Structures are given as C-alpha cells and as structure tokens.
XYZ file of C-alpha atoms in Angstrom:
667
model
C 63.256 118.839 70.602
C 63.748 115.072 70.647
C 61.901 114.833 67.337
C 64.122 117.572 65.924
C 67.278 115.751 67.000
C 66.038 112.490 65.454
C 65.083 114.178 62.176
C 68.456 115.943 61.861
C 70.610 113.003 62.985
C 71.272 111.743 59.453
C 71.654 115.192 57.872
C 74.644 117.398 57.414
C 74.958 120.541 59.491
C 73.891 122.816 56.642
C 70.674 120.845 56.044
C 69.337 120.834 59.588
C 65.727 121.947 59.918
C 64.063 123.204 63.091
C 60.467 123.600 64.139
C 59.295 127.204 64.482
C 58.462 126.765 68.167
C 61.943 125.342 68.834
C 63.579 128.298 67.100
C 61.518 130.749 69.138
C 62.327 128.976 72.391
C 66.033 128.895 71.544
C 65.909 132.594 70.693
C 64.389 133.168 74.132
C 67.266 131.225 75.736
C 69.795 133.255 73.762
C 68.268 136.610 74.767
C 67.833 135.637 78.422
C 71.018 133.642 79.031
C 73.439 135.438 76.734
C 75.819 134.369 74.007
C 78.220 132.366 76.191
C 75.451 130.182 77.627
C 73.931 129.525 74.220
C 77.306 128.696 72.658
C 77.820 126.109 75.408
C 74.396 124.584 74.808
C 74.896 124.583 71.038
C 78.275 122.862 71.330
C 76.779 120.049 73.427
C 73.419 119.676 71.663
C 74.357 119.017 68.074
C 71.409 118.881 65.653
C 69.023 119.801 68.485
C 69.121 123.594 68.582
C 69.833 126.076 65.765
C 73.005 128.127 65.480
C 73.345 131.724 66.593
C 73.461 132.820 62.972
C 70.033 131.291 62.407
C 68.668 133.039 65.483
C 69.944 136.431 64.356
C 67.713 136.228 61.293
C 64.693 136.284 63.606
C 65.759 139.439 65.457
C 64.401 142.658 64.001
C 66.081 145.911 64.933
C 64.114 149.147 64.754
C 65.178 152.605 65.825
C 63.131 153.556 68.886
C 63.220 157.196 69.929
C 62.453 158.364 73.438
C 58.962 159.818 73.769
C 57.856 158.873 70.238
C 54.366 157.389 69.858
C 54.876 154.247 67.789
C 51.419 153.989 66.252
C 52.877 153.261 62.811
C 54.798 150.298 64.256
C 51.693 149.252 66.198
C 49.683 149.244 62.982
C 52.244 146.928 61.358
C 52.307 144.757 64.498
C 48.527 144.269 64.445
C 48.448 143.599 60.705
C 51.299 141.068 60.839
C 49.453 139.015 63.458
C 45.992 139.460 61.965
C 44.695 141.240 65.063
C 41.782 143.701 65.154
C 42.513 147.422 65.336
C 41.440 147.737 68.968
C 43.902 148.092 71.847
C 43.838 148.735 75.569
C 46.393 151.232 76.923
C 48.249 150.853 80.223
C 50.882 153.049 81.879
C 53.466 152.494 84.601
C 57.011 153.464 85.604
C 60.039 151.667 86.984
C 63.280 152.806 88.604
C 66.316 153.195 86.350
C 69.859 154.455 86.829
C 70.569 158.124 86.159
C 73.281 157.523 83.595
C 73.267 159.677 80.449
C 73.851 158.309 76.957
C 74.113 159.475 73.367
C 71.997 158.060 70.544
C 73.866 158.228 67.241
C 70.720 157.154 65.373
C 68.778 160.233 66.454
C 71.669 162.553 67.444
C 70.104 162.998 70.880
C 71.392 163.096 74.439
C 69.253 160.544 76.301
C 68.622 160.357 80.029
C 67.372 163.813 80.955
C 63.755 164.724 81.688
C 62.324 166.175 78.470
C 59.801 169.028 78.903
C 56.333 167.877 77.912
C 53.814 169.217 75.443
C 50.283 167.807 75.605
C 51.537 165.314 78.173
C 54.242 163.886 75.890
C 57.970 164.699 75.638
C 58.886 167.319 73.065
C 60.438 165.924 69.906
C 64.223 166.217 69.443
C 64.519 168.502 72.477
C 68.003 167.427 73.605
C 69.594 167.320 70.158
C 73.398 167.205 70.279
C 74.169 169.835 67.641
C 77.543 170.941 69.063
C 79.926 170.522 71.958
C 78.624 173.721 73.515
C 75.027 172.455 73.233
C 75.940 169.144 74.860
C 77.601 170.990 77.723
C 74.520 173.204 78.104
C 72.270 170.141 78.278
C 74.311 168.677 81.132
C 74.274 171.972 83.025
C 70.544 172.682 82.656
C 69.002 169.214 82.340
C 67.441 167.138 85.131
C 68.278 163.471 85.161
C 65.428 161.020 84.739
C 65.151 158.535 87.600
C 62.243 156.539 86.155
C 61.516 154.878 82.863
C 57.857 155.455 81.990
C 56.282 152.860 79.705
C 53.003 153.063 77.788
C 51.826 149.665 76.539
C 49.170 148.668 74.026
C 47.396 145.329 74.481
C 44.987 143.901 71.938
C 42.057 142.308 73.872
C 42.729 138.880 72.388
C 43.760 136.213 74.876
C 47.368 134.999 74.674
C 48.525 137.809 72.388
C 51.673 139.788 73.210
C 51.586 143.423 74.215
C 53.334 146.220 72.339
C 55.493 149.020 73.747
C 53.838 152.151 72.394
C 56.032 154.728 74.097
C 58.834 154.973 76.614
C 60.504 158.030 78.091
C 62.350 159.255 81.156
C 60.575 161.137 83.912
C 61.182 162.661 87.328
C 57.746 161.459 88.509
C 56.485 165.032 88.927
C 53.736 165.084 86.319
C 50.130 165.994 87.189
C 46.706 164.620 86.352
C 46.340 167.356 83.720
C 49.423 166.000 81.938
C 47.818 162.558 81.935
C 44.549 163.844 80.445
C 46.378 165.789 77.738
C 48.494 162.737 76.915
C 45.413 160.540 76.515
C 43.745 163.054 74.201
C 46.895 163.331 72.093
C 47.112 159.556 71.878
C 43.507 159.318 70.698
C 44.214 161.820 67.925
C 47.338 159.937 66.843
C 45.555 156.567 66.960
C 42.780 157.774 64.658
C 45.355 158.577 61.977
C 46.174 154.877 61.787
C 42.576 153.681 62.201
C 43.251 152.273 65.671
C 40.660 152.439 68.452
C 41.771 152.964 72.044
C 39.276 150.902 74.008
C 40.341 152.117 77.458
C 43.147 153.030 79.873
C 44.617 151.296 82.928
C 47.067 152.131 85.690
C 48.234 150.659 88.991
C 46.600 153.025 91.474
C 48.816 156.073 90.940
C 46.783 158.927 92.406
C 47.417 161.240 89.463
C 46.167 158.740 86.923
C 43.279 157.830 89.211
C 42.267 161.477 89.424
C 42.525 161.789 85.649
C 40.266 158.744 85.313
C 37.670 160.192 87.677
C 37.628 163.423 85.683
C 37.453 161.846 82.212
C 34.842 159.243 83.183
C 32.921 161.757 85.345
C 32.781 159.385 88.300
C 31.174 161.440 91.074
C 28.502 161.365 93.768
C 25.845 162.374 91.246
C 23.456 159.521 90.473
C 22.279 158.695 86.961
C 18.668 158.857 85.862
C 18.724 155.176 84.971
C 20.159 153.680 88.177
C 20.454 155.342 91.572
C 23.422 153.196 92.507
C 25.397 153.991 89.339
C 27.461 157.190 89.438
C 28.997 157.502 85.997
C 27.406 158.715 82.728
C 26.600 155.787 80.465
C 26.871 157.795 77.255
C 30.556 158.752 77.616
C 33.065 156.761 75.597
C 35.854 156.944 78.161
C 36.528 153.630 79.938
C 39.200 153.351 82.629
C 40.188 150.572 85.014
C 42.695 149.994 87.778
C 44.974 146.984 87.868
C 43.262 144.137 89.719
C 46.535 142.591 90.898
C 47.570 145.813 92.608
C 44.147 146.116 94.242
C 44.568 142.618 95.654
C 47.999 143.347 97.119
C 46.749 146.619 98.641
C 43.839 144.876 100.340
C 46.144 142.154 101.661
C 48.595 144.759 102.955
C 45.759 146.512 104.770
C 44.661 143.259 106.379
C 48.092 142.341 107.748
C 48.871 145.879 108.953
C 49.059 145.530 112.740
C 48.437 149.262 113.239
C 45.005 149.099 111.571
C 41.838 147.718 113.138
C 39.311 146.650 110.509
C 36.067 146.588 112.466
C 33.090 144.956 110.723
C 30.134 145.312 113.058
C 30.599 142.914 115.953
C 33.748 141.357 114.495
C 37.305 142.273 113.496
C 39.131 141.357 110.289
C 42.689 140.563 111.323
C 45.689 138.593 110.149
C 45.881 137.142 113.654
C 43.104 134.758 112.659
C 45.256 133.538 109.771
C 48.233 133.133 112.101
C 46.085 131.071 114.448
C 45.012 128.915 111.521
C 48.627 128.358 110.485
C 49.627 127.395 114.029
C 46.681 125.090 114.786
C 45.927 123.415 111.440
C 48.468 121.450 109.427
C 49.850 123.091 106.318
C 48.557 120.424 103.937
C 45.030 121.681 104.652
C 45.512 125.400 103.852
C 49.018 125.683 102.254
C 49.702 128.929 104.139
C 52.974 129.946 105.796
C 53.919 132.842 108.057
C 55.826 134.288 105.108
C 52.505 134.901 103.377
C 51.695 137.375 106.146
C 54.955 139.306 105.803
C 54.074 143.008 105.826
C 57.330 143.967 104.087
C 56.556 142.015 100.914
C 53.799 144.288 99.609
C 53.749 142.968 96.025
C 53.646 139.220 96.683
C 50.568 138.334 94.669
C 51.108 134.610 95.166
C 50.417 135.062 98.882
C 47.165 136.875 98.004
C 46.046 133.882 95.938
C 46.765 131.511 98.811
C 44.957 133.644 101.384
C 41.738 134.030 99.368
C 41.443 130.322 98.561
C 37.927 129.054 99.495
C 39.399 126.294 101.663
C 41.110 128.922 103.842
C 37.780 130.622 104.553
C 36.152 127.262 105.308
C 38.918 126.338 107.771
C 38.651 129.742 109.457
C 34.939 129.168 110.066
C 35.553 125.705 111.538
C 38.817 126.148 113.439
C 39.226 129.809 114.447
C 36.590 131.356 116.758
C 35.267 134.862 116.043
C 36.868 134.959 112.579
C 33.667 135.962 110.772
C 35.076 139.441 110.058
C 38.195 138.019 108.426
C 36.101 135.582 106.384
C 33.916 138.448 105.133
C 36.988 140.521 104.234
C 38.505 137.625 102.300
C 35.209 137.183 100.440
C 35.375 140.811 99.304
C 38.968 140.359 98.203
C 38.161 137.150 96.329
C 35.157 138.772 94.610
C 37.218 141.735 93.395
C 39.919 139.504 91.929
C 37.677 136.836 90.407
C 35.488 139.419 88.674
C 38.389 140.362 86.395
C 40.955 137.536 86.529
C 38.830 134.391 86.236
C 38.445 133.330 82.606
C 35.623 130.846 83.163
C 33.016 133.350 84.348
C 30.137 134.848 82.410
C 29.619 138.631 82.261
C 26.625 138.233 84.589
C 28.690 136.450 87.212
C 31.451 139.044 86.944
C 28.917 141.790 87.567
C 27.509 140.022 90.592
C 30.953 139.568 92.152
C 32.306 143.075 91.687
C 29.067 144.823 92.646
C 28.679 142.621 95.719
C 32.063 143.947 96.840
C 31.081 147.542 96.018
C 27.752 147.407 97.884
C 29.346 145.695 100.882
C 32.083 148.329 101.018
C 29.565 151.170 100.738
C 27.476 149.860 103.611
C 30.552 149.104 105.698
C 32.033 152.547 105.009
C 28.764 154.248 105.938
C 28.662 152.278 109.198
C 32.243 153.281 110.053
C 31.559 156.951 109.288
C 28.516 156.950 111.575
C 30.350 155.144 114.373
C 31.611 157.054 117.384
C 34.480 154.640 117.976
C 35.913 154.260 114.464
C 37.039 156.434 111.568
C 37.268 155.738 107.848
C 40.963 156.610 107.868
C 41.906 154.205 110.647
C 39.318 151.429 110.382
C 38.527 150.991 106.682
C 40.456 150.049 103.566
C 42.593 152.783 102.008
C 40.822 155.415 99.946
C 43.034 154.516 96.996
C 41.930 150.870 97.033
C 38.282 151.827 97.534
C 38.276 154.234 94.582
C 39.986 151.619 92.399
C 37.261 149.064 93.170
C 34.507 151.611 92.434
C 36.218 152.533 89.166
C 36.444 148.888 88.070
C 32.812 148.133 88.959
C 31.518 151.047 86.901
C 33.919 150.289 84.059
C 32.771 146.665 83.863
C 29.188 147.729 83.123
C 30.378 150.153 80.454
C 32.607 147.480 78.898
C 29.706 145.010 78.775
C 27.403 147.575 77.156
C 30.085 148.508 74.611
C 30.693 144.876 73.617
C 26.962 144.264 73.440
C 26.128 147.292 71.306
C 29.176 147.510 69.030
C 29.877 143.753 68.715
C 33.641 144.243 68.908
C 35.770 141.718 67.083
C 37.827 140.952 70.193
C 37.676 138.728 73.258
C 35.828 139.833 76.363
C 39.163 139.488 78.144
C 38.720 141.427 81.376
C 42.033 140.055 82.656
C 43.788 142.101 79.953
C 42.196 145.392 81.039
C 45.010 146.104 83.493
C 48.530 147.459 83.804
C 50.044 143.981 83.803
C 51.487 144.465 80.274
C 53.707 147.149 81.835
C 54.703 144.829 84.662
C 55.328 142.102 82.114
C 57.770 144.215 80.124
C 59.456 145.337 83.342
C 59.894 141.704 84.389
C 61.385 140.943 80.981
C 63.677 143.941 81.395
C 64.826 142.762 84.800
C 65.526 139.330 83.370
C 68.267 140.955 81.271
C 70.036 142.116 84.453
C 72.094 140.149 86.955
C 70.669 137.277 88.967
C 68.187 138.251 91.701
C 68.122 141.867 90.564
C 64.864 143.564 91.558
C 65.278 146.789 89.591
C 66.159 147.737 86.046
C 69.904 147.892 86.467
C 70.624 150.050 83.429
C 69.932 153.486 82.063
C 67.147 154.809 79.872
C 69.455 154.723 76.850
C 70.256 151.072 77.455
C 66.574 150.343 78.024
C 65.663 151.902 74.667
C 68.336 149.801 72.977
C 66.854 146.658 74.542
C 63.207 147.291 73.686
C 63.441 145.126 70.561
C 64.841 142.243 72.597
C 62.257 142.782 75.320
C 59.389 142.806 72.817
C 60.776 139.621 71.283
C 60.960 137.969 74.726
C 57.394 139.013 75.586
C 56.120 137.800 72.208
C 57.830 134.425 72.585
C 56.461 133.927 76.113
C 52.997 134.800 74.839
C 53.183 132.586 71.742
C 54.687 129.537 73.475
C 53.022 129.641 76.897
C 51.012 126.507 76.030
C 54.121 124.634 74.836
C 56.912 125.718 77.172
C 57.028 126.768 80.823
C 58.349 130.241 81.694
C 58.810 130.439 85.494
C 58.986 134.240 85.666
C 55.769 134.690 83.740
C 52.985 134.527 86.329
C 49.972 133.388 84.313
C 47.586 134.068 87.187
C 48.208 137.780 86.814
C 46.874 137.664 83.278
C 43.873 135.455 84.022
C 43.270 131.959 85.377
C 41.410 128.848 84.155
C 39.969 128.596 80.640
C 37.325 130.596 78.886
C 35.249 127.617 77.754
C 31.773 129.111 77.893
C 29.896 131.141 75.327
C 29.749 134.866 75.967
C 26.244 136.297 76.306
C 26.040 139.959 77.228
C 23.082 140.926 79.437
C 20.664 143.702 78.570
C 20.247 146.712 80.860
C 17.318 145.095 82.684
C 19.429 142.017 83.423
C 22.314 144.196 84.575
C 20.033 145.929 87.055
C 18.583 142.645 88.255
C 22.026 141.109 88.815
C 23.267 144.171 90.702
C 20.171 144.190 92.912
C 20.799 140.516 93.685
C 24.369 141.450 94.653
C 23.005 144.246 96.838
C 20.694 141.881 98.695
C 23.555 139.435 99.258
C 25.706 142.254 100.628
C 22.894 143.392 102.949
C 22.418 139.861 104.279
C 26.136 139.463 104.997
C 26.275 142.862 106.678
C 23.328 141.870 108.913
C 25.171 138.757 110.069
C 28.160 140.886 111.022
C 26.115 143.546 112.789
C 26.839 146.283 110.257
C 23.309 146.664 108.869
C 20.185 146.993 111.042
C 16.851 145.309 110.285
C 14.898 148.517 110.707
C 16.679 150.005 107.672
C 14.869 147.499 105.490
C 11.653 149.467 105.838
C 13.283 152.833 105.280
C 14.133 153.133 101.588
C 15.793 156.502 102.034
C 18.169 155.179 104.700
C 18.939 152.181 102.505
C 20.055 154.308 99.570
C 22.005 156.607 101.855
C 23.924 153.600 103.131
C 24.903 152.425 99.672
C 25.639 155.857 98.217
C 29.059 156.204 96.670
C 31.986 158.048 98.230
C 32.094 161.839 98.247
C 32.737 162.403 94.563
C 34.055 165.951 94.806
C 37.476 166.154 93.167
C 39.820 168.728 94.627
C 42.543 170.538 92.754
C 45.225 170.201 95.411
C 48.762 169.420 94.253
C 49.836 165.798 94.078
C 50.751 164.174 97.370
C 52.510 160.891 98.034
C 49.970 158.120 98.150
C 49.222 156.047 101.219
C 52.117 153.721 102.175
C 49.708 150.783 101.941
C 49.043 151.743 98.311
C 52.639 151.606 97.105
C 52.941 150.360 93.541
C 55.753 148.236 92.155
C 58.117 150.997 91.106
C 57.787 152.596 94.551
C 58.908 149.299 96.075
C 61.885 149.389 93.716
C 63.009 152.622 95.373
C 63.722 150.800 98.613
C 65.745 148.136 96.845
C 67.861 150.299 94.578
C 70.561 151.472 96.993
C 72.920 148.777 95.795
C 72.736 150.144 92.281
C 72.672 153.858 93.161
C 74.329 156.088 90.603
C 75.976 159.323 91.727
C 75.965 161.730 88.820
C 77.676 165.068 88.847
C 75.510 167.773 90.324
C 74.557 170.790 88.277
C 76.481 173.050 90.679
C 79.702 171.139 90.114
C 79.133 171.192 86.366
C 78.457 174.914 86.365
C 81.618 175.493 88.407
C 83.558 173.371 85.941
C 82.100 175.295 83.003
C 82.897 178.632 84.631
C 86.512 177.550 85.141
C 86.793 176.627 81.496
C 85.216 179.894 80.378
C 87.582 181.904 82.583
C 90.582 180.118 81.098
C 89.665 181.214 77.591
C 91.895 184.086 76.516
C 90.887 186.734 74.069
C 93.765 185.549 71.904
C 92.259 182.068 71.729
C 88.889 183.508 70.843
C 90.372 185.493 67.961
C 92.408 182.521 66.796
C 89.388 180.173 66.642
C 86.635 182.641 65.874
C 84.867 180.180 63.574
C 84.482 177.650 66.397
C 84.038 179.865 69.470
C 80.265 179.340 69.669
C 80.392 175.569 69.484
C 83.605 174.458 71.212
C 84.463 173.685 74.831
C 87.827 174.942 76.044
C 89.303 171.969 77.922
C 92.470 171.983 79.963
C 95.267 169.712 78.774
C 93.339 166.448 78.501
C 94.823 163.839 76.249
C 91.693 163.000 74.219
C 92.580 161.072 71.094
C 92.160 163.157 67.948
C 89.855 161.070 65.743
C 90.683 161.503 62.039
C 87.401 162.185 60.230
C 87.434 162.724 56.500
C 83.841 163.913 56.068
C 82.880 167.405 57.291
C 81.575 167.772 60.839
C 77.886 168.735 60.748
C 75.179 168.972 63.421
C 74.013 165.367 63.059
C 77.508 163.925 62.849
C 78.467 161.540 65.694
C 81.668 163.590 66.089
C 82.259 166.998 67.632
C 85.219 169.366 67.901
C 86.682 170.581 71.195
C 89.373 173.165 71.904
C 92.214 172.449 74.311
C 93.820 175.065 76.508
C 96.842 175.266 74.236
C 94.594 176.251 71.349
C 94.665 172.856 69.636
C 91.334 171.679 68.214
C 90.550 167.974 68.409
C 87.749 165.816 67.033
C 86.127 163.387 69.487
C 82.983 161.325 69.537
C 79.863 162.866 71.061
C 79.497 159.655 73.022
C 82.931 160.283 74.569
C 82.026 163.840 75.484
C 78.802 162.672 77.144
C 80.781 160.025 79.000
C 83.189 162.626 80.340
C 80.491 165.101 81.379
C 78.257 162.396 82.834
C 80.485 160.602 85.331
C 80.289 161.300 89.044
C 81.745 164.163 91.029
C 84.806 162.144 92.030
C 86.125 162.207 88.481
C 86.145 166.015 88.405
C 87.655 166.365 91.876
C 90.362 163.779 91.186
C 91.173 165.348 87.831
C 91.550 168.817 89.367
C 93.681 167.409 92.213
C 96.076 165.655 89.847
C 96.435 168.676 87.583
C 97.030 171.069 90.487
C 99.580 168.787 92.166
C 101.722 168.554 89.003
C 102.150 164.830 89.649
C 100.840 163.866 86.234
C 100.926 166.246 83.296
C 98.969 164.175 80.799
C 95.830 162.184 81.469
C 94.339 159.745 79.009
C 90.575 159.267 79.243
C-alpha cells in the first residue's frame, strides 16, 4: 500500500492505479466494515485505496434461489479459476431468525420450510401468485429456524469454497432424506461433468447414519483385512469434521461427571489443573479458561492441550497422569492425521489407525469390566464412530488417489465441514460486534451470499499477503506441504496399520488395559480390536449426546437476545376467519372477478400504489379489498411484512379499532 501511494502521488485522481491484491483487500474492508467506515478511510488515505465506485465493479450479483443446486454456477467458478472438476461436499446448519421475506426476483415467499423431494426443497413451492395465496402460505407454512448450507470445496490448497445450495429447515429431516439428497446431487453433478469426491458433516447423527449406510461400515470384516470393516470397491467416501471431533474429545475429558478409566490410571482434567497451578505458564501456555466446560467449540484450547510439551510436563510434574497423557496422544493423533500438511500418507495412516486400535482395545476392556460401562467411562459413541469413519475413509482416499491419479492435492484438511463453518463465520462478520449467531433471516442471508462468497474468496486468495484474524488457519490445516506425495500400495498400508496396532498394544500394556497372555491367543487379540457393533437400527432420530453438540446447537443457547416472535398459525387463522366473516355477499357480487385472489381487510390505510402495467402472477404488486369495498394495489413485500410481524401487532390493531380511539391507521 505504501508503494501504491508513492506511485499515485504525482498522478491525478482519475489516473490512479491500484494493485489487484490491494483492490481485493479494500473490497474486503468495504464488505466487512460498511460504507461509512470505508468512506472515512478513503477520505483520509488519498491515492492509497481505490474509490467505492471502483470496488463496485468487482462485485458480481447473481440471483440465488432457495434450495436450488447451483452446479451451473459451480462449473463457471471452477473454469474461471482453472480448477479441476472434482469437489468435496460438506453440509451444516446455523441458527437464523424466523422472519419472512419476499423475493421479487423469483416471486417467492422466503422463510418457510419447503417440503422436500429427493432430499431437496421443491422448486417454486411458495410462489406468491395472489394475495389469497400469500395469506394461505402464512397460515399453513412452518417457519424455518435454521439456514442449511451445502458447500463445495475443490481439493486444492488455498482455494475458496463455493456455496452450492442453501435453504431453510426445521431440523427435522431424517437419514433417508440425506441419502436421497446425495444421490440427487450426484445425478445433477454428472450433467456438468463434475465429480463429487466425498461428503463431510460435523457429527450430526442423521448424516452419520447416512454415511454408515452408504459406505457400508459395519461389523463385517473384509476378505482382504480382518481389521477393516468397509467394502473397498464402493465409490462412496465420507468423513467427519476433524475439528469437531477434537472439541468433542476435549469436552469429554473436562466433564467432571465422567470417569475415563484406562487400566490402572484415569484420564482427567484435574491433572491439567495441577499442571497449571504448579508449573509456570511460560512452560505450557495453558490457562484455567482452556478447561472451561461451557466453551464446547473452543478449538484453540484443544490445540494448546494437545501440544507435545504439555504431555512431557505432565509426565515430569504430575504424578499418576499416564492416563491423561495417553488420552492426549489419541487426541493429537486424530487431529494430526488430517490437519497437518507436512505429513506423508503413510504417517497419516499410522496416526489415525493407532488411535482406532487403541480405542478398540480400550472399549473392549471397558465392556468386559465389572466396574465400568462404555456409556459412563468411554468417549461418546458419536465421537468414536466419527474416528472410525475417518480412519476407513483415509484408506479409501489414498487408494483412489493412487489408482485414479486425480489432478488435485491430497489435502486431507479440506475433507471436512469447515467450509460451512467458514461461510457461517463470514456471515456473522456482517452482523453486529460480538454477535455469535446469524442475526438476520433466510431472505437476508440469500441476498448476502454474493458478498459472503466474495469475502471467503478474498480471504483465501490473500491469506499469504494479509492477516485475517477471524480466519483460523489451523482449522484448515497447519504447517506446509513441502514433501513429495507417494501413495503406498496395499501391502504397505497393511504393514503400516499393523505397526500402529503393535504401538497401541504396547501403550495399552503400560496402562494395564491389555494383558500379556493375550499375545499368544490370536483369537482373543482380534476380538479385542474388533470394531463396534455395526448393526444400524431404524429408530427415529434422537437428540445427540450433549457432549457432541455441534456449532449450530451451541448457537441455540446464545440466540435469546435475538429471538423473533412471529405470529402463531392459530392467531393468523383467527385473523383470517374474522376477515372471511366480514365479507358480505354484496361485496362478493360486486368484486366477483377478484374474490378468489383478494383479502378483505378492515379499514387499513394502505397506500394505493398506482401501477400502469397489468397485475399478473409474477408482478411484485397485488390487489387487496378493503371492508368498504375499495380495491387497492400494494406491494407483495408490504403484504408479507404485515402478515409476518408478531402477535402484538394484531392485538394492538384490534384493540385500537374496537376502542374507536383511532379510525385510520397508516402502516
């Protein structure tokens, strides 16, 4: 920016030239800080930053419709950046307000839960064709409380993600809806010659169940490897977000109601507290805030806890902390296997399968113990299944890259749901300071997708040039991928996993989990490392374990400040019935041409908008009928605004009319 100012110092305002990276960074400031902030900066930094007019040329506006799969736009996105036609899909939801809006571009009422077909919202379901139809939508529709995002990420490091689909939901879908949606997406992707490499989520039990069904992860062993429980010939690859797994394991560790018994030792956060109290902070960098059980999604605290120096200090300074050290090693192995960029595929395999084998042996020991239970003295089932899913998926990913020679990076840190979290963070950055939820409606979120995509793209393109504090780089991989990628053959994969198994057995022996006599009994050995009970029930969806809460569930506890109180369907129906009862047969005969499409309002002083063109179904205007028989033309947006506001508006309006205090109300 200094070079830009020096180069433009002797030029007139109209001849100023700006580097592309400077223009992108200034566009980021404009989108994040707003027009007033940027005008202030521009007025005080002459010749340094471009004008708002210049920035507007870089903003592209496209009409985004709720529930529409944007594969055509994705195709153009990949081509414009020269990226391969391979993407990884991730899904997640975040809390939104329940406010209803009207989209004049698509003539749709936006904000209600659209019935699904093949796991996707039906097209043009809530079309605002008339005033009567709009009223019917408000009476019958269910307000969406979550914005559900489906992201596409090309497996090329430092490339931005793309919002493939976004729609409102009531969070009541099933695993069958998820499976149908994935199949429909595969069909749509093939039309544009795009390959869906795999799917990710954040531990949601419905998506996890869908993954287990599609990948056929069960307790049946394969012919090739006894320890591998997923068919190698299937093309379905699914993973769970590594960041969420890390936070779940940390939450389990610091839960004071849970006793994590590992043989002769206990894994407990009390050992970490002792370390904090007895060893100076400059040695371990930990604080008591890192052990706060209320902050479930603090990934920075997870990184600090699993640091190798913390485990070393625990061994030296805290007696009987071997169980905690072993637990932290599992946690570190799970995270490093996917998030470290400087590891080879062989090393990744060794780390993740060490964790899997250790957990299998530990779980078997707990199940056979008379004093402990898997529910009370082991990690949550959700976290355990996620780790198993990732370990199996990593082998399938390696074999796919090896056999098909994909023209992409082996970027395991991108096989996650972090693109969803990234776009949610960018969305929150458009709200007020310190806001922890998306403080606007689905309609407003759709209108901001272009800005959000621009923000995400700029952060991705300029992360090596500028610093973006809200963009946690560790969540999308750490260190640098400076080594050549060599994918192991199946024999090497087996050898590495057996090495990991032996390491897990040795560590379990030291803890008292695994007995020496089992070494000579091959059958007992394989029984100890057998996978979980792979039977998948068909019971209806239940709320997941509190320790397995994902980000949008945390938002629920923080959203009371921004709660929106929409009118209930009962109040709306009562209001509609009152209007219907007030319609006289004389009025119906007088306005026979409009009786099927008009709402009979009481004497509300809506402004009559003069419209020269005829009113048709896709027009942004609609006609309403007042009680005195007069027909007025109003905007559909105005009608939605009136029908959408909270119950107080209706009650106050009825009170004023009935009291005869005010005879004319202007809305």
